Tab-separated table of C-alpha atoms in Angstrom:
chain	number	residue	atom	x	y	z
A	1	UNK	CA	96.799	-45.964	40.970
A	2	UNK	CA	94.121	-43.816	38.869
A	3	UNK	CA	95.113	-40.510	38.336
A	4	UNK	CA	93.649	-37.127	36.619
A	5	UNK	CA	95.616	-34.773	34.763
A	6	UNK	CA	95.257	-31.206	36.246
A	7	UNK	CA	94.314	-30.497	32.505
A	8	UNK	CA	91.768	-33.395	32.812
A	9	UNK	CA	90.376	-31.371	35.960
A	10	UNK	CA	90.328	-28.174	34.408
A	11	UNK	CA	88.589	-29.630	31.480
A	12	UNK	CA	86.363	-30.908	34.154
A	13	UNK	CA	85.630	-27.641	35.626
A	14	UNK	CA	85.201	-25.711	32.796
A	15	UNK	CA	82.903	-28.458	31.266
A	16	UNK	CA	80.727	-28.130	34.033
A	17	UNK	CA	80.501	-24.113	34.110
A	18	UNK	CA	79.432	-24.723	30.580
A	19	UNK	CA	76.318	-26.240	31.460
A	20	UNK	CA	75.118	-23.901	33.562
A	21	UNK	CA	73.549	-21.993	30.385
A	22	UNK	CA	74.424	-21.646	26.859
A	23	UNK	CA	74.573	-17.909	27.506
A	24	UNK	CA	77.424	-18.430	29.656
A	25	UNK	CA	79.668	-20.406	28.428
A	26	UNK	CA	83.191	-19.579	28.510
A	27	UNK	CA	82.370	-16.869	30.747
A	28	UNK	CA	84.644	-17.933	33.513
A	29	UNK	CA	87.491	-18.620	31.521
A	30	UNK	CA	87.746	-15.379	29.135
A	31	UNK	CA	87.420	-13.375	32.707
A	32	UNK	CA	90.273	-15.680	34.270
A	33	UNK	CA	92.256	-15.475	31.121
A	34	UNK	CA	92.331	-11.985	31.046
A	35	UNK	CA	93.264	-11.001	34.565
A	36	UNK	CA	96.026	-13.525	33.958
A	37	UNK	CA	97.721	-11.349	31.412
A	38	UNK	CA	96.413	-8.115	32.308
A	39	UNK	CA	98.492	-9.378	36.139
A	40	UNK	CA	101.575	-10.505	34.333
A	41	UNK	CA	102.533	-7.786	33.397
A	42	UNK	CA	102.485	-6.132	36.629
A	43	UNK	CA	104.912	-8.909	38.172
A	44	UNK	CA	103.362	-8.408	41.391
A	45	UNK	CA	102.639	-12.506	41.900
A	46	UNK	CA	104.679	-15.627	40.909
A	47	UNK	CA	103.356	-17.479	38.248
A	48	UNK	CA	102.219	-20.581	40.619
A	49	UNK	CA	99.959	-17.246	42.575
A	50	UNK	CA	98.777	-16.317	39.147
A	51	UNK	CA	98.043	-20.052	38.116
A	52	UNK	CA	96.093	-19.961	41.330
A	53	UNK	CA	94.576	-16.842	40.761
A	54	UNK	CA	93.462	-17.822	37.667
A	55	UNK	CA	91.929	-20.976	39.439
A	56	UNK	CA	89.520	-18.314	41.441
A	57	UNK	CA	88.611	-16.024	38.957
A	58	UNK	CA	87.655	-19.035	36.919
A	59	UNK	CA	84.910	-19.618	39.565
A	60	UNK	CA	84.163	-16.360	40.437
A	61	UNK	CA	80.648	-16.582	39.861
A	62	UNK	CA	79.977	-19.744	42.183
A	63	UNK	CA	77.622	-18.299	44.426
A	64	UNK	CA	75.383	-17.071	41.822
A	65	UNK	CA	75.156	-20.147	39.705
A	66	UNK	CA	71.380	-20.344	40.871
A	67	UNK	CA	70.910	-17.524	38.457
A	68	UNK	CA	71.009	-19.345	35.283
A	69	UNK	CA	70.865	-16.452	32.436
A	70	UNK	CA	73.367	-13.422	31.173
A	71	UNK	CA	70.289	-10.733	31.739
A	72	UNK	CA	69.977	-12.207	35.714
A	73	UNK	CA	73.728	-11.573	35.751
A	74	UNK	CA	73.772	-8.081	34.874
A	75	UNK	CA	70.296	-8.023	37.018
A	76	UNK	CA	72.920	-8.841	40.001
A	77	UNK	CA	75.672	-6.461	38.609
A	78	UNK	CA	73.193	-3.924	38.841
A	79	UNK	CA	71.016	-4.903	41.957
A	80	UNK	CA	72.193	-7.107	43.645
A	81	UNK	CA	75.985	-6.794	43.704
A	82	UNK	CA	76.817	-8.409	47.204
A	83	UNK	CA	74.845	-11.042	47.775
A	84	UNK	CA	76.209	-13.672	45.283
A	85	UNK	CA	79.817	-12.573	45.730
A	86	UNK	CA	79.541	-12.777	49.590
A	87	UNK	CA	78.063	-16.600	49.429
A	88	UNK	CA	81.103	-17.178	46.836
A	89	UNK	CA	83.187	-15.785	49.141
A	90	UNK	CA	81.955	-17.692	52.013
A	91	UNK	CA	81.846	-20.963	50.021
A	92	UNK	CA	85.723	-20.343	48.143
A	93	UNK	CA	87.461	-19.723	51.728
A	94	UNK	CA	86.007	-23.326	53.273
A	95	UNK	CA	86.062	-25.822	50.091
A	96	UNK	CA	89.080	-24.569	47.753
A	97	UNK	CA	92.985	-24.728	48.775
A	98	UNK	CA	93.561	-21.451	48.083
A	99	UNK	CA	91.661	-19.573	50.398
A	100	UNK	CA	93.658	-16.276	50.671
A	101	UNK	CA	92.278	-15.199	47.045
A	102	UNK	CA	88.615	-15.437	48.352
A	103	UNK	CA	88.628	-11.570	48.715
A	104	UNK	CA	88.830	-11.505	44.863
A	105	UNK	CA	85.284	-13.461	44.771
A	106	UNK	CA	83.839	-11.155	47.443
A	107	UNK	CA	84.694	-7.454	45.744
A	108	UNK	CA	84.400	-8.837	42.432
A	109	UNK	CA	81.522	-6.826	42.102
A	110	UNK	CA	82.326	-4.041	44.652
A	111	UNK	CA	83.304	0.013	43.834
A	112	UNK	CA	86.525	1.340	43.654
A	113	UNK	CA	86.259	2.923	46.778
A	114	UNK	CA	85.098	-0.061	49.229
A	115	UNK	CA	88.115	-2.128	47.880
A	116	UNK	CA	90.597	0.237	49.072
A	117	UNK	CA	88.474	0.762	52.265
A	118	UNK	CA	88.348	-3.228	52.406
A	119	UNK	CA	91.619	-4.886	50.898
A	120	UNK	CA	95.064	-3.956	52.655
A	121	UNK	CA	96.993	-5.912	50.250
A	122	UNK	CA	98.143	-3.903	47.469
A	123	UNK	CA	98.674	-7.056	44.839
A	124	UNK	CA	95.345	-8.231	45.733
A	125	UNK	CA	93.935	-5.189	45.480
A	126	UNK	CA	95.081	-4.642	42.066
A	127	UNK	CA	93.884	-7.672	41.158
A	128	UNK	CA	90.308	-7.323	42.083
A	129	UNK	CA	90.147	-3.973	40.182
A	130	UNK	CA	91.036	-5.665	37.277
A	131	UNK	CA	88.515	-8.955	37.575
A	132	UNK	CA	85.606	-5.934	38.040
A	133	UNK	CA	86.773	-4.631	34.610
A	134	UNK	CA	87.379	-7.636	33.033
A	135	UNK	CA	84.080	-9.227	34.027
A	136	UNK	CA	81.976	-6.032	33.642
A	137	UNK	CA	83.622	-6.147	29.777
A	138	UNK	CA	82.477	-9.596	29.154
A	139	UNK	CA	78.777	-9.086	30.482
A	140	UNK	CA	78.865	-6.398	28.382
A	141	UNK	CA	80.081	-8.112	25.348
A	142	UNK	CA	77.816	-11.158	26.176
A	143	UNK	CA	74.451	-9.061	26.510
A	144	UNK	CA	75.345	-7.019	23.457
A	145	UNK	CA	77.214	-9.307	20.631
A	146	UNK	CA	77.290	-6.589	18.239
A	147	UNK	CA	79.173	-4.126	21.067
A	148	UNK	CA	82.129	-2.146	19.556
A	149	UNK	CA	85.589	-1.567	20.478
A	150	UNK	CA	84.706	2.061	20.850
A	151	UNK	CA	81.147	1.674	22.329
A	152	UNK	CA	82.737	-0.535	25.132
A	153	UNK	CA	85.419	1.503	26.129
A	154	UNK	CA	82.830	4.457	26.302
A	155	UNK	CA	81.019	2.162	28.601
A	156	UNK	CA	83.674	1.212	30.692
A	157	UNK	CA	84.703	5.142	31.633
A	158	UNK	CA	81.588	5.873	32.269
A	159	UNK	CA	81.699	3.166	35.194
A	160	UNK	CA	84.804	4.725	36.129
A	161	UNK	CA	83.183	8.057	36.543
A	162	UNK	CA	80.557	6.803	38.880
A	163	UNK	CA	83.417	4.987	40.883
A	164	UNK	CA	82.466	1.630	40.076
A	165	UNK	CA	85.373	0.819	38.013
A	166	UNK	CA	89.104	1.692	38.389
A	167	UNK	CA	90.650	4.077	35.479
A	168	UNK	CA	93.703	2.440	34.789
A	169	UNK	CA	92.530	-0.843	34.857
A	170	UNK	CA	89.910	0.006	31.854
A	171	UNK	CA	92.929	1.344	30.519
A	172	UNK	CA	94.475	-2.112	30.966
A	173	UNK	CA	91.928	-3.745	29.881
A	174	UNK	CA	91.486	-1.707	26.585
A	175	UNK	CA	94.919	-2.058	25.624
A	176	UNK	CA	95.022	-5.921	25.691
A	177	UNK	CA	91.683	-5.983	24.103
A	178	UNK	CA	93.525	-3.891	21.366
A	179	UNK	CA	96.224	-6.642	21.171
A	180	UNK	CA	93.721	-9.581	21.080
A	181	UNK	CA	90.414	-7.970	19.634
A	182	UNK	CA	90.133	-10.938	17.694
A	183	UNK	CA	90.022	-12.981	21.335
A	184	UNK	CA	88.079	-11.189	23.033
A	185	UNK	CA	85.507	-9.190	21.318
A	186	UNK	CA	85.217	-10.878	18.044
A	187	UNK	CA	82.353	-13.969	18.464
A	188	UNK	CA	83.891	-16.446	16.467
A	189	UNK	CA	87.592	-15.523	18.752
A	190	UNK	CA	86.057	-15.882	21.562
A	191	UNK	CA	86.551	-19.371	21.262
A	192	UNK	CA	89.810	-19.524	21.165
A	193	UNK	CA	90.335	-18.197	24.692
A	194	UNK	CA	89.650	-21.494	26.111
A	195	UNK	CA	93.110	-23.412	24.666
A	196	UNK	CA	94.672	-19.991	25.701
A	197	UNK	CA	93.639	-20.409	29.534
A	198	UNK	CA	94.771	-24.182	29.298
A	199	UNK	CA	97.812	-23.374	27.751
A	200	UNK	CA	98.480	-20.728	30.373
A	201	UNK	CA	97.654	-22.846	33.044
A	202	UNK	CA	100.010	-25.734	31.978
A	203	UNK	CA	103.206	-24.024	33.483
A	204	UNK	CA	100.954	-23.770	37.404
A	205	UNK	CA	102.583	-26.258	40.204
A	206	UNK	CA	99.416	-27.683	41.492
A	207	UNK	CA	99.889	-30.701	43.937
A	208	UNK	CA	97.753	-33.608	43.987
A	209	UNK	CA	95.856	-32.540	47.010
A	210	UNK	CA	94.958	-29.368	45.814
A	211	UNK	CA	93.481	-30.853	42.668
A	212	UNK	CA	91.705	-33.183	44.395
A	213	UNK	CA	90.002	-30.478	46.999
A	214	UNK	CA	89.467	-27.956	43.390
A	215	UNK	CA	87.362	-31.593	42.239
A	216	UNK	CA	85.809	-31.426	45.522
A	217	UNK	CA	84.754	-27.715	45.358
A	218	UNK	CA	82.701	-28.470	41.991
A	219	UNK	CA	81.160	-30.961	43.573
A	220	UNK	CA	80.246	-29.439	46.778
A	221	UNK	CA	79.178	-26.514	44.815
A	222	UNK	CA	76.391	-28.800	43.442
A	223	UNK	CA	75.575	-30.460	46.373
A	224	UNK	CA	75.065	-27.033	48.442
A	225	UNK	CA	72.326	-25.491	46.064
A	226	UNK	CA	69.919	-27.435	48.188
A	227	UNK	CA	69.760	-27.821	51.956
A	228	UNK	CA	67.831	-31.838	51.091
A	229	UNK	CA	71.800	-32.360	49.132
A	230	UNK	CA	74.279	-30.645	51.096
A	231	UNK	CA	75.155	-34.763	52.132
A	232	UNK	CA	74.609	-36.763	49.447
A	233	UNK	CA	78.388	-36.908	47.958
A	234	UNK	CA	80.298	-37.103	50.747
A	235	UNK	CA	77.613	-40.048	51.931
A	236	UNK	CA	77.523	-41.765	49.234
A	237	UNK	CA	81.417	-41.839	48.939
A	238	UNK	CA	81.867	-42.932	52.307
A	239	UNK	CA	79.192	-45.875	51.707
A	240	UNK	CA	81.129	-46.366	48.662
A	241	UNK	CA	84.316	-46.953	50.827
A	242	UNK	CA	82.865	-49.331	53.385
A	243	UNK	CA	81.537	-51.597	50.637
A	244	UNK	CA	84.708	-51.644	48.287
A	245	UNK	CA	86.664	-52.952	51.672
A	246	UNK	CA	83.539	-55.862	52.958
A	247	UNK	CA	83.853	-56.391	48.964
A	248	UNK	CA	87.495	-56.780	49.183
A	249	UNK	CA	88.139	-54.441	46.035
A	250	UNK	CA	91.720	-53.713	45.677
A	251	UNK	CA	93.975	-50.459	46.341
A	252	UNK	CA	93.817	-48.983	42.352
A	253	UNK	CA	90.057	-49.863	41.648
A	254	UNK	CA	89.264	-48.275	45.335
A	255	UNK	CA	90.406	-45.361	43.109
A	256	UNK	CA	88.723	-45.637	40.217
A	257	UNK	CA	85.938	-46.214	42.338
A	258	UNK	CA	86.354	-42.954	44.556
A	259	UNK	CA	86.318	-40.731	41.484
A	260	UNK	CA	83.414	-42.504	39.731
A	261	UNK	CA	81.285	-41.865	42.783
A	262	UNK	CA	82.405	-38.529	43.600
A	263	UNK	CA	81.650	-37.907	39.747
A	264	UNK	CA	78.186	-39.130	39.694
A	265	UNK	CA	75.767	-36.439	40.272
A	266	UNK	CA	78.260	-33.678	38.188
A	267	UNK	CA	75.449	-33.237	35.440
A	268	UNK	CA	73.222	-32.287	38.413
A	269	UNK	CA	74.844	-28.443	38.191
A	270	UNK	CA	72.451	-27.789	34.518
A	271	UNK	CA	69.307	-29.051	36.960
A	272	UNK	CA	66.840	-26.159	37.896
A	273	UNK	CA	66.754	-26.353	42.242
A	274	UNK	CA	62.987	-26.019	41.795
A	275	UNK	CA	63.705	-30.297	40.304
A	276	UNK	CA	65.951	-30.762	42.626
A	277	UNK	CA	63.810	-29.492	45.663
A	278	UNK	CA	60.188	-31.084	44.685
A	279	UNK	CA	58.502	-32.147	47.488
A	280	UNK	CA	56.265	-34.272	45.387
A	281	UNK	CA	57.523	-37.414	42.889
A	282	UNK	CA	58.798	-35.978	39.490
A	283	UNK	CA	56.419	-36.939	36.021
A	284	UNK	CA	56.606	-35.786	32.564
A	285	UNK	CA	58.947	-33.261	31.347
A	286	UNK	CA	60.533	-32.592	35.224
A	287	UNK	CA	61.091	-36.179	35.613
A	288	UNK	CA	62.994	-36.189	32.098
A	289	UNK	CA	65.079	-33.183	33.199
A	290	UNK	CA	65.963	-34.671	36.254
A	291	UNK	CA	67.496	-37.971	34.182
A	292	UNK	CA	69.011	-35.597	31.843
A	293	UNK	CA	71.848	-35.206	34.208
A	294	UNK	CA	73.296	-38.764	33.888
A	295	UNK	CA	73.600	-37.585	30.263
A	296	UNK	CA	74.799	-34.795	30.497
A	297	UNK	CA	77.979	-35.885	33.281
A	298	UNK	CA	78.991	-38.636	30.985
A	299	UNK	CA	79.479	-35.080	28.033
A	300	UNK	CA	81.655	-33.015	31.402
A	301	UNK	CA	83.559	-36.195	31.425
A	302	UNK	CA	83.915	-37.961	28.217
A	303	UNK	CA	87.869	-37.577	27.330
A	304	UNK	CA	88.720	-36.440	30.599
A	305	UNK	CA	88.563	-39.801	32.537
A	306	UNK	CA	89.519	-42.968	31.846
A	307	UNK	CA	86.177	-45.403	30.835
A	308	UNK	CA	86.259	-47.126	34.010
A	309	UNK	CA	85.660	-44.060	36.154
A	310	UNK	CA	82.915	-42.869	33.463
A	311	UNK	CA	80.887	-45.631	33.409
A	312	UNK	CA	81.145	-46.307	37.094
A	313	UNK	CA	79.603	-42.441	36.865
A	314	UNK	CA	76.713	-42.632	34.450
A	315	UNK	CA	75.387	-45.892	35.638
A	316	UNK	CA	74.579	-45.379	39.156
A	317	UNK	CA	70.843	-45.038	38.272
A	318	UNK	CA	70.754	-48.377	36.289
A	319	UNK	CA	68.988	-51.844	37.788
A	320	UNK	CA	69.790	-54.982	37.829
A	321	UNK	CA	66.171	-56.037	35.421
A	322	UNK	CA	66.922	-53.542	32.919
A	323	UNK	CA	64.025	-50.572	34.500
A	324	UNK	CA	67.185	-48.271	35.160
A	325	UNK	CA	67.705	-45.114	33.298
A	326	UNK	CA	69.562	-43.825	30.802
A	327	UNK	CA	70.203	-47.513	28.852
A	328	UNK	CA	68.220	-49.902	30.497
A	329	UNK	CA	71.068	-52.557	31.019
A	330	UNK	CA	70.722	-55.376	33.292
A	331	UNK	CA	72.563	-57.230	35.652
A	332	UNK	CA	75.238	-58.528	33.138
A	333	UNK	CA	76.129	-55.706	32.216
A	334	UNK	CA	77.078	-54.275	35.278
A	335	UNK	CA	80.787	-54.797	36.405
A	336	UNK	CA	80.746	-54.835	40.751
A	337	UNK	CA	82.109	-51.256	41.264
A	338	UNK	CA	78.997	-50.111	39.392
A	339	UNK	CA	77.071	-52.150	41.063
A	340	UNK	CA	78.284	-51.065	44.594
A	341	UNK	CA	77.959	-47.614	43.524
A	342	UNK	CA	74.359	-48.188	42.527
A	343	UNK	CA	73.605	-49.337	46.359
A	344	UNK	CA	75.685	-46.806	47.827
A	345	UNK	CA	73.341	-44.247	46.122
A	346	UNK	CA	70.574	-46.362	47.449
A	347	UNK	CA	71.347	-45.990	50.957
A	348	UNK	CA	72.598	-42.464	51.070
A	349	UNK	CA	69.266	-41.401	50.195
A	350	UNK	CA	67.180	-43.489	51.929
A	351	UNK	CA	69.158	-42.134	55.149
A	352	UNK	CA	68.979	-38.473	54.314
A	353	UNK	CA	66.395	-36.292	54.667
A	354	UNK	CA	64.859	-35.067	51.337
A	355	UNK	CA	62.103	-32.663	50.335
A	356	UNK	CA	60.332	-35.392	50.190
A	357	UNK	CA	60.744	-37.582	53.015
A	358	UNK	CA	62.507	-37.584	56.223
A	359	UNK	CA	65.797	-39.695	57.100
A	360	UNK	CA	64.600	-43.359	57.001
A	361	UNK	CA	65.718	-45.451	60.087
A	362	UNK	CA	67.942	-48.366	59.797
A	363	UNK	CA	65.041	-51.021	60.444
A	364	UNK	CA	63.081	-49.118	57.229
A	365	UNK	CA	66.560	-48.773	55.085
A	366	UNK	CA	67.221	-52.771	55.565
A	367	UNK	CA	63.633	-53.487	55.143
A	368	UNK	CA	63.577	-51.489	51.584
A	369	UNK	CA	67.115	-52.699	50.235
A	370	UNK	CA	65.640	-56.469	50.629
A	371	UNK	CA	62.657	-54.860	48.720
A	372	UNK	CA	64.485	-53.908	46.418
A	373	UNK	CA	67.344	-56.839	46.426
A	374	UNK	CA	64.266	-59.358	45.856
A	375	UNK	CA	62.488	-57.319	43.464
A	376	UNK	CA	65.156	-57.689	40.725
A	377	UNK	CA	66.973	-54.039	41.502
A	378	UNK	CA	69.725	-54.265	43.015
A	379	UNK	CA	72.659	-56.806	43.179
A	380	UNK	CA	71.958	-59.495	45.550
A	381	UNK	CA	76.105	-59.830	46.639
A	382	UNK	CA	76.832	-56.353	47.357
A	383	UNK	CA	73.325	-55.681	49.070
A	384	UNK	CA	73.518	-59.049	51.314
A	385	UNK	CA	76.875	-57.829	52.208
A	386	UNK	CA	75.555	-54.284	52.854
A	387	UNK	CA	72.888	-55.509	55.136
A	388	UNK	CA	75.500	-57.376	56.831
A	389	UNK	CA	76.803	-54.592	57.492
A	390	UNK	CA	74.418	-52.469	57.486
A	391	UNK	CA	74.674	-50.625	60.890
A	392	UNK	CA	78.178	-49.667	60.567
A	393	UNK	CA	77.470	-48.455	57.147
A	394	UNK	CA	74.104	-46.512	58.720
A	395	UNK	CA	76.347	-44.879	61.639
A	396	UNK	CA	79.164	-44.083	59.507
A	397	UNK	CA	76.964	-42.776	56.476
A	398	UNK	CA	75.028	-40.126	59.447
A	399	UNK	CA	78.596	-39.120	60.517
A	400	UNK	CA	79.682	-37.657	57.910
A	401	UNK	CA	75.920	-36.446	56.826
A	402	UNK	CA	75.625	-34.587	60.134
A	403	UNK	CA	79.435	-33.137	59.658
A	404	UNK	CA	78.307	-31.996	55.834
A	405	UNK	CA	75.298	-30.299	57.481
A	406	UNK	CA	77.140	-28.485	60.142
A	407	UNK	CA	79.664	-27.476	57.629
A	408	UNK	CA	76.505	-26.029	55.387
A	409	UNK	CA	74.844	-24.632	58.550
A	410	UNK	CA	78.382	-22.638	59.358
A	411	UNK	CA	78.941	-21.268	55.685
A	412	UNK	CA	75.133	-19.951	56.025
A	413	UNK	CA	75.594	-18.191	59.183
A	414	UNK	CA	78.562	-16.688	58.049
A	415	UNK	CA	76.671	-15.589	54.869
A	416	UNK	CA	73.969	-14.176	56.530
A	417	UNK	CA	76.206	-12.348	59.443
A	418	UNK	CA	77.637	-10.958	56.215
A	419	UNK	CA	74.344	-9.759	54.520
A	420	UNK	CA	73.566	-8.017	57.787
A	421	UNK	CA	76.459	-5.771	56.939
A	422	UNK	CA	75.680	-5.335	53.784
A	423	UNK	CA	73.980	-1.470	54.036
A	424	UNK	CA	76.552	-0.332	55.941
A	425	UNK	CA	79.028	-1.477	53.198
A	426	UNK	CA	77.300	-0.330	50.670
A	427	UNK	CA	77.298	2.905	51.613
A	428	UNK	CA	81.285	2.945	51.451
């Protein structure tokens, strides 16, 4: 059976945090990184609680990934310093497996004083006031490249004075910075910090489930920018499913097959959601960003999945007479897990509801995959079979799309009872 490495995944993760903006990257991982060893030496958590640790701080900034630039990052530092960590929060606790570090995603960002009004836990505790210094240092370093040792560390204590930042962990902080300038400060170092973290992380127990609900939290992540995608994955995989068993695909390429369709919108995360929410059809140069993210998940994923799962990924929006995008290949060149992938896309968006168009009903789906079967797009096997079985497919495909909504619905209720308490936190 097809399996990914937990460095594979990482890889993956990291990968995709990278194409949020060339500002940014390695952002995540020099934060993570550091509160790793500025925790160790504490020995307040095991080293599978750091490892997991580590696996949150890493995507601390997940409910801010909207905000594509280092100066709207320090804009939200400065401004708007709950909002972002509290939809983190919200979204950390219901899609990754280790929901008992969300708190360090929702005070990331929060004064000395409201996290020990806020956080009971004296490990956790501690380990929140050192992701605020750590990524406060970073955003620091990032918006000023020329930044010295000295000039930080003024910086820093300064935030401590106002209460924003916690003395002894800039103290921390300043020490291993002293120990691995070159890391951390230094440009050209900074670099290095990313074999560091995976080198660190190689010694974390992580079981197969868990890695496979971290893969799931990327995705989901990418899915939930926009209300018109919060169902698309999960529909599309589920489509994916009931056409690899009509098909009769077997046990391991029902694998490969899950993880090339649960892959296939990853490049999506680099797309602005003013693309991905046009109520209009896309021309010019939004149309060509909008293809752009085939491209750019086959660069998350080259070397960290085998070729079948990668292709089965960056040819879901290819056709059977060649019109397809990015290559243009035709039918022959299409093995029949692409090709099943190709209609499950198909279907999961004709049934959703999009900014531009309302669910479709069955009669209109079947009426447009023959359209489309006849007009040279689509494979004629796997779309006969999926208009055989088309209402099973349709009722199955708007289960899961209504449970995917309700899930989104929940997380932003739960977000917004939490913004209502936002002034009255603040003023901790």
């Amino acid at each position: 059976m097809e399996t990914i490495t937990f460095q594979n995944i990482l890889k993956i993760i990291i990968g995709s945090l990278d194409k949020i903006d060339n500002n940014l990257v390695g952002h995540g991982e020099r934060v993570a990184y550091a509160v790793l060893r500025l925790l160790e030496s504490k020995r307040m958590f095991s080293n599978d609680e750091l490892g997991k640790i580590g696996l949150i701080v890493l995507l601390h900034d997940i409910g801010g990934w909207e905000k594509k630039n280092i100066s709207d990052l320090l804009r939200i530092e400065n401004e708007e310093r709950f909002s972002h960590a509290q939809y983190g929060y919200v979204f950390i606790k219901h899609f990754t497996p280790f929901p008992q570090y969300a708190p360090i995603v929702l005070y990331h960002h929060s004064s000395c004083r409201m996290i020990d009004h806020c956080v009971q836990d004296q490990a956790l505790r501690t380990a929140i006031k050192q992701i605020r210094v750590a990524d406060a240092a970073d955003l620091l370093i990032l918006s000023q490249p020329d930044i010295d040792k000295r000039e930080l560390s003024a910086k820093l204590y300064n935030l401590c004075k106002s209460g924003e930042l916690d003395g002894d962990a800039v103290t921390d902080y300043m020490k291993l910075l002293g120990q691995e300038e070159t890391v951390f400060a230094a440009q050209d170092g900074r670099r290095a910090v990313r074999p560091l973290f995976l080198g660190y992380m190689e010694h974390v127990s992580i079981s197969e489930h868990e890695q496979e609900r971290l893969l799931q939290t990327i995705v989901s992540s990418i899915d939930f920018r926009s209300r018109y995608t919060v169902f698309h994955c999960a529909t599309m995989i589920r489509i994916c499913e009931l056409l690899a068993d009509f098909c009769g695909i077997d046990p391991d390429n029902r694998n490969t097959l899950h993880y090339g369709a649960l892959f296939h919108d990853l490049g999506k995360i680099a797309i602005p959601t003013y693309i991905l929410e046009s109520r209009g059809k896309l021309y010019g140069e939004a149309w060509e960003i909008m293809k752009a993210h085939v491209n750019i998940t086959k660069e998350i994923l080259e070397g960290n999945v085998n070729d079948k799962i990668l292709q089965i990924a960056i040819r879901h929006h290819e056709a059977m007479d060649g019109s397809g995008y990015p290559r243009g290949l035709t039918g022959k060149q299409l093995t029949l897990m692409q090709r099943i992938v190709i209609v499950s896309d198909v279907i999961s968006a004709l049934a959703g509801k999009r900014s531009y168009k309302e669910p479709f009903s069955l009669n209109r789906i079947k009426q447009i995959l023959n359209e489309m079967k006849t007009g040279g797009k689509l494979c004629p096997y796997v779309t006969d079979i999926a208009l055989e079985h088309c209402e099973k497919i349709y009722l199955a495909a708007n289960e899961v799309g209504h449970a995917q909504q309700k899930l989104y619905h929940d997380i932003q209720q739960e977000y917004e009872r939490m913004r209502q308490n936002t002034n009255q936190l603040a003023k901790i």
